[in-house]
Amino acid sequence: MNNQLGDTGLEVSKIGLGTVEIGLAYGLGNEGLPSEQDAISLLKTVVEMGITYIDTARGYGLAEERIGKSGIGKNSTVIIGTKFGQFLKQEPSLHGPELEKRVRQDIDESRKNLNQEVLQLAQFHNELEDFADYSEIIEIAEKLKIEQKVLHVGIAVRGEAAALAAIETNFFETIQLAYNIVDQRMAENVLELAHEKNIGIINRSVLLKGALTPARAKLPETLAQLLKNADKAEKIAKSIGINLPTLAIRFVLSSPAVSTALIGTVNANRIESALEAFNAGPLPEDVLEQLRTLAITDPAEIDPAQWPKVD
């Protein structure tokens, strides 16, 4: 089940755990933040199930701290990827010594929370589609690598321009991006180029925050195209005898470019279902062709950050 994460030399499971939900109340129909005990139990359980990639971030509330307390990082097969620099979303004008100071604070806090002297994978958390000059971030990250605070450096991006600019630097070893049945914006250019350059691809939004699950019933009717295409996808899933979340996972994993597909959950049963989907293998080409017709290009429909607030 493990494969290489690009050129890093790290081996990761094809299904990874996204941990925002163990640190923040997040997702459609979330039932609030799980207790620390439940979060730690989940982390230990998924590792026992064979999940070796755990994805987190400084911006995920209590997630890093809970991962550190779980002790899973002491398992030599477990790779923990975290993220730094999310503060630039609110403060994009930060430069020079102040930027370096803030990045270092993020990195040192992550090392402390995760109980790791050296972070295995630190990803620049770029949430700005128009932030594409990575020269200062690269300069700071190179220092952190030399100081052995960080082993590998990746990036998490929004939007094609920021992704392509990151790839062209030839610096970032991994790229985390959104790709799913209804959001295929990264498919043609970014996925192919990153794969060609052997950059590890960490795929988030596999289930689009629950839009590709029964939880989409909680979405507002204003997201009409998203709801319509998700319904069409569900009909395709039923036609081949599976459910929509399984179809969504197999769609993503049908791309040879994807190194690991993140499932964000507080429920170990969902990880078990994701593993079953992985074991079922890629989707047939005729099914993939049908699903490619369901791509939506309007960010207002497929970017959860732009959705109307859902109670």
PDB file of C-alpha atoms in Angstrom:
ATOM      1  CA  MET A   1       0.000   0.000   0.000  1.00  0.00           C
ATOM      2  CA  ASN A   2       3.002   2.336   0.508  1.00  0.00           C
ATOM      3  CA  ASN A   3       4.672   4.221  -2.309  1.00  0.00           C
ATOM      4  CA  GLN A   4       7.338   6.876  -2.753  1.00  0.00           C
ATOM      5  CA  LEU A   5       6.412  10.495  -2.060  1.00  0.00           C
ATOM      6  CA  GLY A   6       8.053  12.015  -5.116  1.00  0.00           C
ATOM      7  CA  ASP A   7      11.809  12.402  -4.767  1.00  0.00           C
ATOM      8  CA  THR A   8      11.792  12.716  -0.978  1.00  0.00           C
ATOM      9  CA  GLY A   9      12.711   9.104  -0.276  1.00  0.00           C
ATOM     10  CA  LEU A  10       9.750   9.004   2.131  1.00  0.00           C
ATOM     11  CA  GLU A  11       7.272   6.134   1.813  1.00  0.00           C
ATOM     12  CA  VAL A  12       3.616   6.992   2.386  1.00  0.00           C
ATOM     13  CA  SER A  13       0.321   5.140   2.278  1.00  0.00           C
ATOM     14  CA  LYS A  14      -1.921   5.846  -0.723  1.00  0.00           C
ATOM     15  CA  ILE A  15      -4.617   6.874   1.765  1.00  0.00           C
ATOM     16  CA  GLY A  16      -3.535   9.568   4.221  1.00  0.00           C
ATOM     17  CA  LEU A  17      -5.319  11.044   7.222  1.00  0.00           C
ATOM     18  CA  GLY A  18      -6.210  14.738   7.128  1.00  0.00           C
ATOM     19  CA  THR A  19      -6.368  16.035  10.695  1.00  0.00           C
ATOM     20  CA  VAL A  20      -8.174  19.366  10.556  1.00  0.00           C
ATOM     21  CA  GLU A  21     -11.239  17.726  12.151  1.00  0.00           C
ATOM     22  CA  ILE A  22      -9.304  16.565  15.223  1.00  0.00           C
ATOM     23  CA  GLY A  23      -8.134  20.130  15.837  1.00  0.00           C
ATOM     24  CA  LEU A  24     -11.093  22.263  14.755  1.00  0.00           C
ATOM     25  CA  ALA A  25     -14.853  21.876  14.400  1.00  0.00           C
ATOM     26  CA  TYR A  26     -14.867  21.495  10.611  1.00  0.00           C
ATOM     27  CA  GLY A  27     -16.850  19.988   7.759  1.00  0.00           C
ATOM     28  CA  LEU A  28     -20.500  19.662   6.764  1.00  0.00           C
ATOM     29  CA  GLY A  29     -22.586  18.543   9.695  1.00  0.00           C
ATOM     30  CA  ASN A  30     -19.633  18.357  12.075  1.00  0.00           C
ATOM     31  CA  GLU A  31     -20.576  17.454  15.616  1.00  0.00           C
ATOM     32  CA  GLY A  32     -17.989  19.649  17.274  1.00  0.00           C
ATOM     33  CA  LEU A  33     -14.422  19.027  18.306  1.00  0.00           C
ATOM     34  CA  PRO A  34     -13.694  15.456  19.477  1.00  0.00           C
ATOM     35  CA  SER A  35     -12.190  14.987  22.910  1.00  0.00           C
ATOM     36  CA  GLU A  36      -8.427  14.628  23.189  1.00  0.00           C
ATOM     37  CA  GLN A  37      -8.870  10.985  24.163  1.00  0.00           C
ATOM     38  CA  ASP A  38     -11.016  10.263  21.082  1.00  0.00           C
ATOM     39  CA  ALA A  39      -8.581  12.097  18.804  1.00  0.00           C
ATOM     40  CA  ILE A  40      -5.598  10.165  20.130  1.00  0.00           C
ATOM     41  CA  SER A  41      -7.514   6.897  19.862  1.00  0.00           C
ATOM     42  CA  LEU A  42      -8.327   7.672  16.207  1.00  0.00           C
ATOM     43  CA  LEU A  43      -4.682   8.443  15.398  1.00  0.00           C
ATOM     44  CA  LYS A  44      -3.442   5.205  16.935  1.00  0.00           C
ATOM     45  CA  THR A  45      -6.185   3.192  15.244  1.00  0.00           C
ATOM     46  CA  VAL A  46      -5.529   4.486  11.731  1.00  0.00           C
ATOM     47  CA  VAL A  47      -1.803   3.795  12.087  1.00  0.00           C
ATOM     48  CA  GLU A  48      -2.652   0.220  13.130  1.00  0.00           C
ATOM     49  CA  MET A  49      -4.786   0.036   9.967  1.00  0.00           C
ATOM     50  CA  GLY A  50      -1.750   0.819   7.827  1.00  0.00           C
ATOM     51  CA  ILE A  51      -2.041   4.598   7.366  1.00  0.00           C
ATOM     52  CA  THR A  52       1.499   5.972   7.310  1.00  0.00           C
ATOM     53  CA  TYR A  53       0.905   9.553   6.156  1.00  0.00           C
ATOM     54  CA  ILE A  54      -0.654  12.024   8.597  1.00  0.00           C
ATOM     55  CA  ASP A  55      -1.281  15.561   7.324  1.00  0.00           C
ATOM     56  CA  THR A  56      -1.655  18.516   9.660  1.00  0.00           C
ATOM     57  CA  ALA A  57      -0.891  22.240   9.992  1.00  0.00           C
ATOM     58  CA  ARG A  58      -0.130  24.994  12.464  1.00  0.00           C
ATOM     59  CA  GLY A  59      -3.515  26.408  11.483  1.00  0.00           C
ATOM     60  CA  TYR A  60      -5.469  23.291  12.486  1.00  0.00           C
ATOM     61  CA  GLY A  61      -6.166  24.261  16.075  1.00  0.00           C
ATOM     62  CA  LEU A  62      -5.254  21.466  18.480  1.00  0.00           C
ATOM     63  CA  ALA A  63      -4.341  18.924  15.768  1.00  0.00           C
ATOM     64  CA  GLU A  64      -0.532  19.106  16.036  1.00  0.00           C
ATOM     65  CA  GLU A  65      -0.594  18.957  19.809  1.00  0.00           C
ATOM     66  CA  ARG A  66      -2.856  15.915  19.770  1.00  0.00           C
ATOM     67  CA  ILE A  67      -0.683  14.149  17.202  1.00  0.00           C
ATOM     68  CA  GLY A  68       2.337  14.793  19.423  1.00  0.00           C
ATOM     69  CA  LYS A  69       0.568  13.441  22.502  1.00  0.00           C
ATOM     70  CA  SER A  70      -0.524  10.307  20.632  1.00  0.00           C
ATOM     71  CA  GLY A  71       3.086   9.172  20.227  1.00  0.00           C
ATOM     72  CA  ILE A  72       2.516   7.969  16.649  1.00  0.00           C
ATOM     73  CA  GLY A  73       5.478  10.038  15.494  1.00  0.00           C
ATOM     74  CA  LYS A  74       7.778   7.602  17.305  1.00  0.00           C
ATOM     75  CA  ASN A  75       6.721   4.926  14.816  1.00  0.00           C
ATOM     76  CA  SER A  76       9.469   4.869  12.186  1.00  0.00           C
ATOM     77  CA  THR A  77       6.977   4.086   9.401  1.00  0.00           C
ATOM     78  CA  VAL A  78       4.764   7.119  10.115  1.00  0.00           C
ATOM     79  CA  ILE A  79       5.366  10.319   8.131  1.00  0.00           C
ATOM     80  CA  ILE A  80       3.855  13.524   9.529  1.00  0.00           C
ATOM     81  CA  GLY A  81       3.523  16.487   7.197  1.00  0.00           C
ATOM     82  CA  THR A  82       2.671  19.858   8.708  1.00  0.00           C
ATOM     83  CA  LYS A  83       2.313  23.378   7.286  1.00  0.00           C
ATOM     84  CA  PHE A  84       3.671  26.824   8.078  1.00  0.00           C
ATOM     85  CA  GLY A  85       3.054  30.389   6.977  1.00  0.00           C
ATOM     86  CA  GLN A  86      -0.735  30.437   6.842  1.00  0.00           C
ATOM     87  CA  PHE A  87      -0.525  33.873   8.500  1.00  0.00           C
ATOM     88  CA  LEU A  88       0.399  35.325   5.077  1.00  0.00           C
ATOM     89  CA  LYS A  89      -3.238  35.024   4.079  1.00  0.00           C
ATOM     90  CA  GLN A  90      -4.010  37.891   6.461  1.00  0.00           C
ATOM     91  CA  GLU A  91      -0.607  39.593   6.200  1.00  0.00           C
ATOM     92  CA  PRO A  92       0.605  39.191   2.597  1.00  0.00           C
ATOM     93  CA  SER A  93       2.877  42.243   2.854  1.00  0.00           C
ATOM     94  CA  LEU A  94       5.245  40.605   5.382  1.00  0.00           C
ATOM     95  CA  HIS A  95       8.837  40.500   4.121  1.00  0.00           C
ATOM     96  CA  GLY A  96      12.414  40.335   5.301  1.00  0.00           C
ATOM     97  CA  PRO A  97      13.391  39.680   8.941  1.00  0.00           C
ATOM     98  CA  GLU A  98       9.779  39.822  10.181  1.00  0.00           C
ATOM     99  CA  LEU A  99       8.682  37.152   7.697  1.00  0.00           C
ATOM    100  CA  GLU A 100      11.594  34.929   8.683  1.00  0.00           C
ATOM    101  CA  LYS A 101      10.835  35.456  12.374  1.00  0.00           C
ATOM    102  CA  ARG A 102       7.202  34.422  11.911  1.00  0.00           C
ATOM    103  CA  VAL A 103       8.075  31.364   9.803  1.00  0.00           C
ATOM    104  CA  ARG A 104      10.612  30.278  12.418  1.00  0.00           C
ATOM    105  CA  GLN A 105       7.986  30.674  15.138  1.00  0.00           C
ATOM    106  CA  ASP A 106       5.647  28.389  13.185  1.00  0.00           C
ATOM    107  CA  ILE A 107       8.360  25.782  12.626  1.00  0.00           C
ATOM    108  CA  ASP A 108       9.532  25.806  16.254  1.00  0.00           C
ATOM    109  CA  GLU A 109       5.953  25.567  17.525  1.00  0.00           C
ATOM    110  CA  SER A 110       5.296  22.598  15.220  1.00  0.00           C
ATOM    111  CA  ARG A 111       8.478  20.855  16.381  1.00  0.00           C
ATOM    112  CA  LYS A 112       7.398  21.327  19.979  1.00  0.00           C
ATOM    113  CA  ASN A 113       3.777  20.258  19.417  1.00  0.00           C
ATOM    114  CA  LEU A 114       4.664  17.215  17.325  1.00  0.00           C
ATOM    115  CA  ASN A 115       7.545  16.268  19.595  1.00  0.00           C
ATOM    116  CA  GLN A 116       9.889  16.121  16.604  1.00  0.00           C
ATOM    117  CA  GLU A 117      13.406  17.566  16.662  1.00  0.00           C
ATOM    118  CA  VAL A 118      13.346  17.583  12.842  1.00  0.00           C
ATOM    119  CA  LEU A 119      10.094  18.007  10.922  1.00  0.00           C
ATOM    120  CA  GLN A 120       9.847  15.288   8.275  1.00  0.00           C
ATOM    121  CA  LEU A 121       7.823  17.440   5.880  1.00  0.00           C
ATOM    122  CA  ALA A 122       7.087  21.155   6.289  1.00  0.00           C
ATOM    123  CA  GLN A 123       4.736  22.587   3.658  1.00  0.00           C
ATOM    124  CA  PHE A 124       4.357  26.298   2.959  1.00  0.00           C
ATOM    125  CA  HIS A 125       0.646  26.921   3.572  1.00  0.00           C
ATOM    126  CA  ASN A 126      -0.090  29.250   0.641  1.00  0.00           C
ATOM    127  CA  GLU A 127      -3.779  30.153   0.653  1.00  0.00           C
ATOM    128  CA  LEU A 128      -3.391  33.099  -1.738  1.00  0.00           C
ATOM    129  CA  GLU A 129      -3.922  32.342  -5.430  1.00  0.00           C
ATOM    130  CA  ASP A 130      -1.934  35.444  -6.419  1.00  0.00           C
ATOM    131  CA  PHE A 131       1.053  34.713  -4.136  1.00  0.00           C
ATOM    132  CA  ALA A 132       3.604  33.235  -6.515  1.00  0.00           C
ATOM    133  CA  ASP A 133       6.972  34.826  -5.662  1.00  0.00           C
ATOM    134  CA  TYR A 134       8.445  32.173  -3.410  1.00  0.00           C
ATOM    135  CA  SER A 135      12.014  33.528  -3.278  1.00  0.00           C
ATOM    136  CA  GLU A 136      11.916  34.621   0.376  1.00  0.00           C
ATOM    137  CA  ILE A 137      10.087  31.493   1.526  1.00  0.00           C
ATOM    138  CA  ILE A 138      12.680  29.341  -0.260  1.00  0.00           C
ATOM    139  CA  GLU A 139      15.565  31.284   1.279  1.00  0.00           C
ATOM    140  CA  ILE A 140      14.143  30.810   4.775  1.00  0.00           C
ATOM    141  CA  ALA A 141      13.324  27.138   4.167  1.00  0.00           C
ATOM    142  CA  GLU A 142      16.855  26.449   2.937  1.00  0.00           C
ATOM    143  CA  LYS A 143      18.227  27.854   6.209  1.00  0.00           C
ATOM    144  CA  LEU A 144      15.863  25.617   8.195  1.00  0.00           C
ATOM    145  CA  LYS A 145      17.056  22.580   6.260  1.00  0.00           C
ATOM    146  CA  ILE A 146      20.702  23.457   6.878  1.00  0.00           C
ATOM    147  CA  GLU A 147      19.896  23.896  10.584  1.00  0.00           C
ATOM    148  CA  GLN A 148      18.260  20.454  10.520  1.00  0.00           C
ATOM    149  CA  LYS A 149      14.938  21.732  11.788  1.00  0.00           C
ATOM    150  CA  VAL A 150      13.244  20.543   8.584  1.00  0.00           C
ATOM    151  CA  LEU A 151      14.032  17.511   6.445  1.00  0.00           C
ATOM    152  CA  HIS A 152      11.836  18.076   3.377  1.00  0.00           C
ATOM    153  CA  VAL A 153       9.932  21.138   2.158  1.00  0.00           C
ATOM    154  CA  GLY A 154       6.659  21.119   0.246  1.00  0.00           C
ATOM    155  CA  ILE A 155       3.860  23.543  -0.517  1.00  0.00           C
ATOM    156  CA  ALA A 156       0.066  23.569  -0.235  1.00  0.00           C
ATOM    157  CA  VAL A 157      -1.572  25.726  -2.904  1.00  0.00           C
ATOM    158  CA  ARG A 158      -4.840  27.164  -4.127  1.00  0.00           C
ATOM    159  CA  GLY A 159      -5.186  27.877  -7.831  1.00  0.00           C
ATOM    160  CA  GLU A 160      -3.271  26.855 -10.909  1.00  0.00           C
ATOM    161  CA  ALA A 161      -1.006  29.917 -11.194  1.00  0.00           C
ATOM    162  CA  ALA A 162       0.380  29.520  -7.668  1.00  0.00           C
ATOM    163  CA  ALA A 163       0.855  25.795  -8.271  1.00  0.00           C
ATOM    164  CA  LEU A 164       2.698  26.198 -11.564  1.00  0.00           C
ATOM    165  CA  ALA A 165       4.931  28.920 -10.086  1.00  0.00           C
ATOM    166  CA  ALA A 166       5.812  26.573  -7.211  1.00  0.00           C
ATOM    167  CA  ILE A 167       6.669  23.733  -9.581  1.00  0.00           C
ATOM    168  CA  GLU A 168       8.851  25.990 -11.707  1.00  0.00           C
ATOM    169  CA  THR A 169      11.051  26.883  -8.707  1.00  0.00           C
ATOM    170  CA  ASN A 170      12.391  23.297  -8.698  1.00  0.00           C
ATOM    171  CA  PHE A 171      12.605  23.664  -4.915  1.00  0.00           C
ATOM    172  CA  PHE A 172       9.443  22.236  -3.400  1.00  0.00           C
ATOM    173  CA  GLU A 173       9.554  18.448  -3.054  1.00  0.00           C
ATOM    174  CA  THR A 174       5.809  17.960  -2.592  1.00  0.00           C
ATOM    175  CA  ILE A 175       2.707  19.866  -3.628  1.00  0.00           C
ATOM    176  CA  GLN A 176      -0.663  19.628  -1.891  1.00  0.00           C
ATOM    177  CA  LEU A 177      -3.661  20.526  -4.014  1.00  0.00           C
ATOM    178  CA  ALA A 178      -7.406  20.066  -4.400  1.00  0.00           C
ATOM    179  CA  TYR A 179      -8.569  17.572  -7.025  1.00  0.00           C
ATOM    180  CA  ASN A 180     -11.806  15.609  -7.136  1.00  0.00           C
ATOM    181  CA  ILE A 181     -14.703  14.587  -9.385  1.00  0.00           C
ATOM    182  CA  VAL A 182     -16.167  18.089  -9.601  1.00  0.00           C
ATOM    183  CA  ASP A 183     -12.962  20.110  -9.197  1.00  0.00           C
ATOM    184  CA  GLN A 184     -10.595  18.996 -11.955  1.00  0.00           C
ATOM    185  CA  ARG A 185      -8.872  22.351 -12.492  1.00  0.00           C
ATOM    186  CA  MET A 186      -5.450  20.936 -11.586  1.00  0.00           C
ATOM    187  CA  ALA A 187      -5.716  17.886 -13.842  1.00  0.00           C
ATOM    188  CA  GLU A 188      -4.416  19.007 -17.199  1.00  0.00           C
ATOM    189  CA  ASN A 189      -1.394  21.159 -16.377  1.00  0.00           C
ATOM    190  CA  VAL A 190      -0.443  20.925 -12.705  1.00  0.00           C
ATOM    191  CA  LEU A 191      -0.830  17.202 -12.072  1.00  0.00           C
ATOM    192  CA  GLU A 192       0.981  16.252 -15.259  1.00  0.00           C
ATOM    193  CA  LEU A 193       3.878  18.674 -14.763  1.00  0.00           C
ATOM    194  CA  ALA A 194       4.366  17.795 -11.083  1.00  0.00           C
ATOM    195  CA  HIS A 195       4.316  14.081 -11.908  1.00  0.00           C
ATOM    196  CA  GLU A 196       6.766  14.608 -14.751  1.00  0.00           C
ATOM    197  CA  LYS A 197       9.162  16.371 -12.345  1.00  0.00           C
ATOM    198  CA  ASN A 198       8.664  13.630  -9.709  1.00  0.00           C
ATOM    199  CA  ILE A 199       7.157  16.023  -7.170  1.00  0.00           C
ATOM    200  CA  GLY A 200       5.103  14.184  -4.566  1.00  0.00           C
ATOM    201  CA  ILE A 201       1.398  15.028  -4.914  1.00  0.00           C
ATOM    202  CA  ILE A 202      -0.708  15.151  -1.757  1.00  0.00           C
ATOM    203  CA  ASN A 203      -4.366  15.242  -2.811  1.00  0.00           C
ATOM    204  CA  ARG A 204      -6.803  17.042  -0.519  1.00  0.00           C
ATOM    205  CA  SER A 205     -10.551  17.694  -0.966  1.00  0.00           C
ATOM    206  CA  VAL A 206     -11.118  14.156  -2.236  1.00  0.00           C
ATOM    207  CA  LEU A 207     -14.671  14.333  -0.882  1.00  0.00           C
ATOM    208  CA  LEU A 208     -14.880  18.152  -1.146  1.00  0.00           C
ATOM    209  CA  LYS A 209     -15.653  18.778   2.522  1.00  0.00           C
ATOM    210  CA  GLY A 210     -18.525  16.275   2.364  1.00  0.00           C
ATOM    211  CA  ALA A 211     -20.095  17.491  -0.908  1.00  0.00           C
ATOM    212  CA  LEU A 212     -19.347  14.079  -2.464  1.00  0.00           C
ATOM    213  CA  THR A 213     -21.017  12.227   0.410  1.00  0.00           C
ATOM    214  CA  PRO A 214     -24.594  12.112   1.757  1.00  0.00           C
ATOM    215  CA  ALA A 215     -23.661  15.162   3.885  1.00  0.00           C
ATOM    216  CA  ARG A 216     -24.217  17.320   0.779  1.00  0.00           C
ATOM    217  CA  ALA A 217     -27.880  17.417   1.847  1.00  0.00           C
ATOM    218  CA  LYS A 218     -26.720  20.180   4.217  1.00  0.00           C
ATOM    219  CA  LEU A 219     -25.444  22.352   1.359  1.00  0.00           C
ATOM    220  CA  PRO A 220     -27.535  25.393   0.381  1.00  0.00           C
ATOM    221  CA  GLU A 221     -29.623  25.141  -2.784  1.00  0.00           C
ATOM    222  CA  THR A 222     -27.677  28.101  -4.221  1.00  0.00           C
ATOM    223  CA  LEU A 223     -24.856  25.638  -5.028  1.00  0.00           C
ATOM    224  CA  ALA A 224     -27.105  24.232  -7.735  1.00  0.00           C
ATOM    225  CA  GLN A 225     -24.447  23.042 -10.193  1.00  0.00           C
ATOM    226  CA  LEU A 226     -22.440  21.328  -7.471  1.00  0.00           C
ATOM    227  CA  LEU A 227     -25.510  19.509  -6.153  1.00  0.00           C
ATOM    228  CA  LYS A 228     -26.600  18.538  -9.675  1.00  0.00           C
ATOM    229  CA  ASN A 229     -23.193  17.119 -10.612  1.00  0.00           C
ATOM    230  CA  ALA A 230     -22.811  15.310  -7.295  1.00  0.00           C
ATOM    231  CA  ASP A 231     -26.192  13.684  -7.909  1.00  0.00           C
ATOM    232  CA  LYS A 232     -25.040  12.631 -11.384  1.00  0.00           C
ATOM    233  CA  ALA A 233     -21.879  11.166  -9.886  1.00  0.00           C
ATOM    234  CA  GLU A 234     -23.964   9.217  -7.389  1.00  0.00           C
ATOM    235  CA  LYS A 235     -25.995   7.704 -10.245  1.00  0.00           C
ATOM    236  CA  ILE A 236     -22.766   6.627 -11.938  1.00  0.00           C
ATOM    237  CA  ALA A 237     -21.588   5.096  -8.655  1.00  0.00           C
ATOM    238  CA  LYS A 238     -24.832   3.141  -8.274  1.00  0.00           C
ATOM    239  CA  SER A 239     -24.599   1.942 -11.869  1.00  0.00           C
ATOM    240  CA  ILE A 240     -21.348   0.125 -11.049  1.00  0.00           C
ATOM    241  CA  GLY A 241     -22.501  -1.083  -7.643  1.00  0.00           C
ATOM    242  CA  ILE A 242     -20.634   1.274  -5.303  1.00  0.00           C
ATOM    243  CA  ASN A 243     -21.439   4.404  -3.273  1.00  0.00           C
ATOM    244  CA  LEU A 244     -20.441   7.985  -4.076  1.00  0.00           C
ATOM    245  CA  PRO A 245     -17.594   8.360  -1.514  1.00  0.00           C
ATOM    246  CA  THR A 246     -16.009   5.150  -2.859  1.00  0.00           C
ATOM    247  CA  LEU A 247     -16.348   6.455  -6.416  1.00  0.00           C
ATOM    248  CA  ALA A 248     -14.757   9.773  -5.381  1.00  0.00           C
ATOM    249  CA  ILE A 249     -11.781   8.069  -3.742  1.00  0.00           C
ATOM    250  CA  ARG A 250     -11.227   5.693  -6.646  1.00  0.00           C
ATOM    251  CA  PHE A 251     -11.473   8.607  -9.099  1.00  0.00           C
ATOM    252  CA  VAL A 252      -8.598  10.429  -7.405  1.00  0.00           C
ATOM    253  CA  LEU A 253      -6.506   7.284  -7.015  1.00  0.00           C
ATOM    254  CA  SER A 254      -7.000   6.471 -10.693  1.00  0.00           C
ATOM    255  CA  SER A 255      -4.508   9.247 -11.409  1.00  0.00           C
ATOM    256  CA  PRO A 256      -0.951   7.834 -11.416  1.00  0.00           C
ATOM    257  CA  ALA A 257       0.266  11.299 -10.399  1.00  0.00           C
ATOM    258  CA  VAL A 258      -1.323  11.179  -6.916  1.00  0.00           C
ATOM    259  CA  SER A 259       1.047  10.010  -4.192  1.00  0.00           C
ATOM    260  CA  THR A 260      -1.456  10.019  -1.332  1.00  0.00           C
ATOM    261  CA  ALA A 261      -5.136  10.958  -1.057  1.00  0.00           C
ATOM    262  CA  LEU A 262      -6.201  12.617   2.193  1.00  0.00           C
ATOM    263  CA  ILE A 263      -9.366  11.619   3.994  1.00  0.00           C
ATOM    264  CA  GLY A 264     -10.288  14.063   6.742  1.00  0.00           C
ATOM    265  CA  THR A 265     -12.367  12.382   9.408  1.00  0.00           C
ATOM    266  CA  VAL A 266     -12.803  11.661  13.099  1.00  0.00           C
ATOM    267  CA  ASN A 267     -14.292   8.253  12.307  1.00  0.00           C
ATOM    268  CA  ALA A 268     -11.984   5.261  11.797  1.00  0.00           C
ATOM    269  CA  ASN A 269     -14.733   3.466   9.851  1.00  0.00           C
ATOM    270  CA  ARG A 270     -14.364   6.055   7.098  1.00  0.00           C
ATOM    271  CA  ILE A 271     -10.674   5.281   6.830  1.00  0.00           C
ATOM    272  CA  GLU A 272     -11.540   1.590   6.625  1.00  0.00           C
ATOM    273  CA  SER A 273     -13.961   2.357   3.775  1.00  0.00           C
ATOM    274  CA  ALA A 274     -11.296   4.443   2.031  1.00  0.00           C
ATOM    275  CA  LEU A 275      -8.832   1.561   2.262  1.00  0.00           C
ATOM    276  CA  GLU A 276     -11.430  -0.748   0.735  1.00  0.00           C
ATOM    277  CA  ALA A 277     -11.871   1.760  -2.099  1.00  0.00           C
ATOM    278  CA  PHE A 278      -8.112   1.824  -2.662  1.00  0.00           C
ATOM    279  CA  ASN A 279      -7.958  -1.972  -2.697  1.00  0.00           C
ATOM    280  CA  ALA A 280     -10.679  -2.064  -5.380  1.00  0.00           C
ATOM    281  CA  GLY A 281      -8.230  -0.388  -7.750  1.00  0.00           C
ATOM    282  CA  PRO A 282      -8.544   2.343 -10.398  1.00  0.00           C
ATOM    283  CA  LEU A 283     -11.868   2.961 -12.120  1.00  0.00           C
ATOM    284  CA  PRO A 284     -12.463   1.643 -15.662  1.00  0.00           C
ATOM    285  CA  GLU A 285     -11.662   4.161 -18.403  1.00  0.00           C
ATOM    286  CA  ASP A 286     -15.284   4.414 -19.539  1.00  0.00           C
ATOM    287  CA  VAL A 287     -16.338   5.442 -16.019  1.00  0.00           C
ATOM    288  CA  LEU A 288     -13.498   7.969 -15.821  1.00  0.00           C
ATOM    289  CA  GLU A 289     -14.667   9.458 -19.107  1.00  0.00           C
ATOM    290  CA  GLN A 290     -18.159   9.949 -17.696  1.00  0.00           C
ATOM    291  CA  LEU A 291     -16.789  11.553 -14.545  1.00  0.00           C
ATOM    292  CA  ARG A 292     -14.569  13.966 -16.470  1.00  0.00           C
ATOM    293  CA  THR A 293     -17.751  15.521 -17.883  1.00  0.00           C
ATOM    294  CA  LEU A 294     -18.811  16.507 -14.344  1.00  0.00           C
ATOM    295  CA  ALA A 295     -15.966  18.997 -13.844  1.00  0.00           C
ATOM    296  CA  ILE A 296     -17.072  22.455 -12.676  1.00  0.00           C
ATOM    297  CA  THR A 297     -14.875  25.500 -13.267  1.00  0.00           C
ATOM    298  CA  ASP A 298     -16.736  28.114 -11.185  1.00  0.00           C
ATOM    299  CA  PRO A 299     -14.757  28.527  -7.931  1.00  0.00           C
ATOM    300  CA  ALA A 300     -17.901  29.697  -6.130  1.00  0.00           C
ATOM    301  CA  GLU A 301     -19.287  26.151  -6.556  1.00  0.00           C
ATOM    302  CA  ILE A 302     -16.174  24.059  -5.882  1.00  0.00           C
ATOM    303  CA  ASP A 303     -14.122  26.104  -3.415  1.00  0.00           C
ATOM    304  CA  PRO A 304     -15.493  25.579   0.103  1.00  0.00           C
ATOM    305  CA  ALA A 305     -13.925  28.885   1.177  1.00  0.00           C
ATOM    306  CA  GLN A 306     -16.417  30.612  -1.143  1.00  0.00           C
ATOM    307  CA  TRP A 307     -19.514  28.669  -0.106  1.00  0.00           C
ATOM    308  CA  PRO A 308     -22.287  30.422   1.805  1.00  0.00           C
ATOM    309  CA  LYS A 309     -21.950  29.771   5.515  1.00  0.00           C
ATOM    310  CA  VAL A 310     -23.567  26.445   6.445  1.00  0.00           C
ATOM    311  CA  ASP A 311     -24.925  25.945   9.958  1.00  0.00           C
TER     312      ASP A 311
END
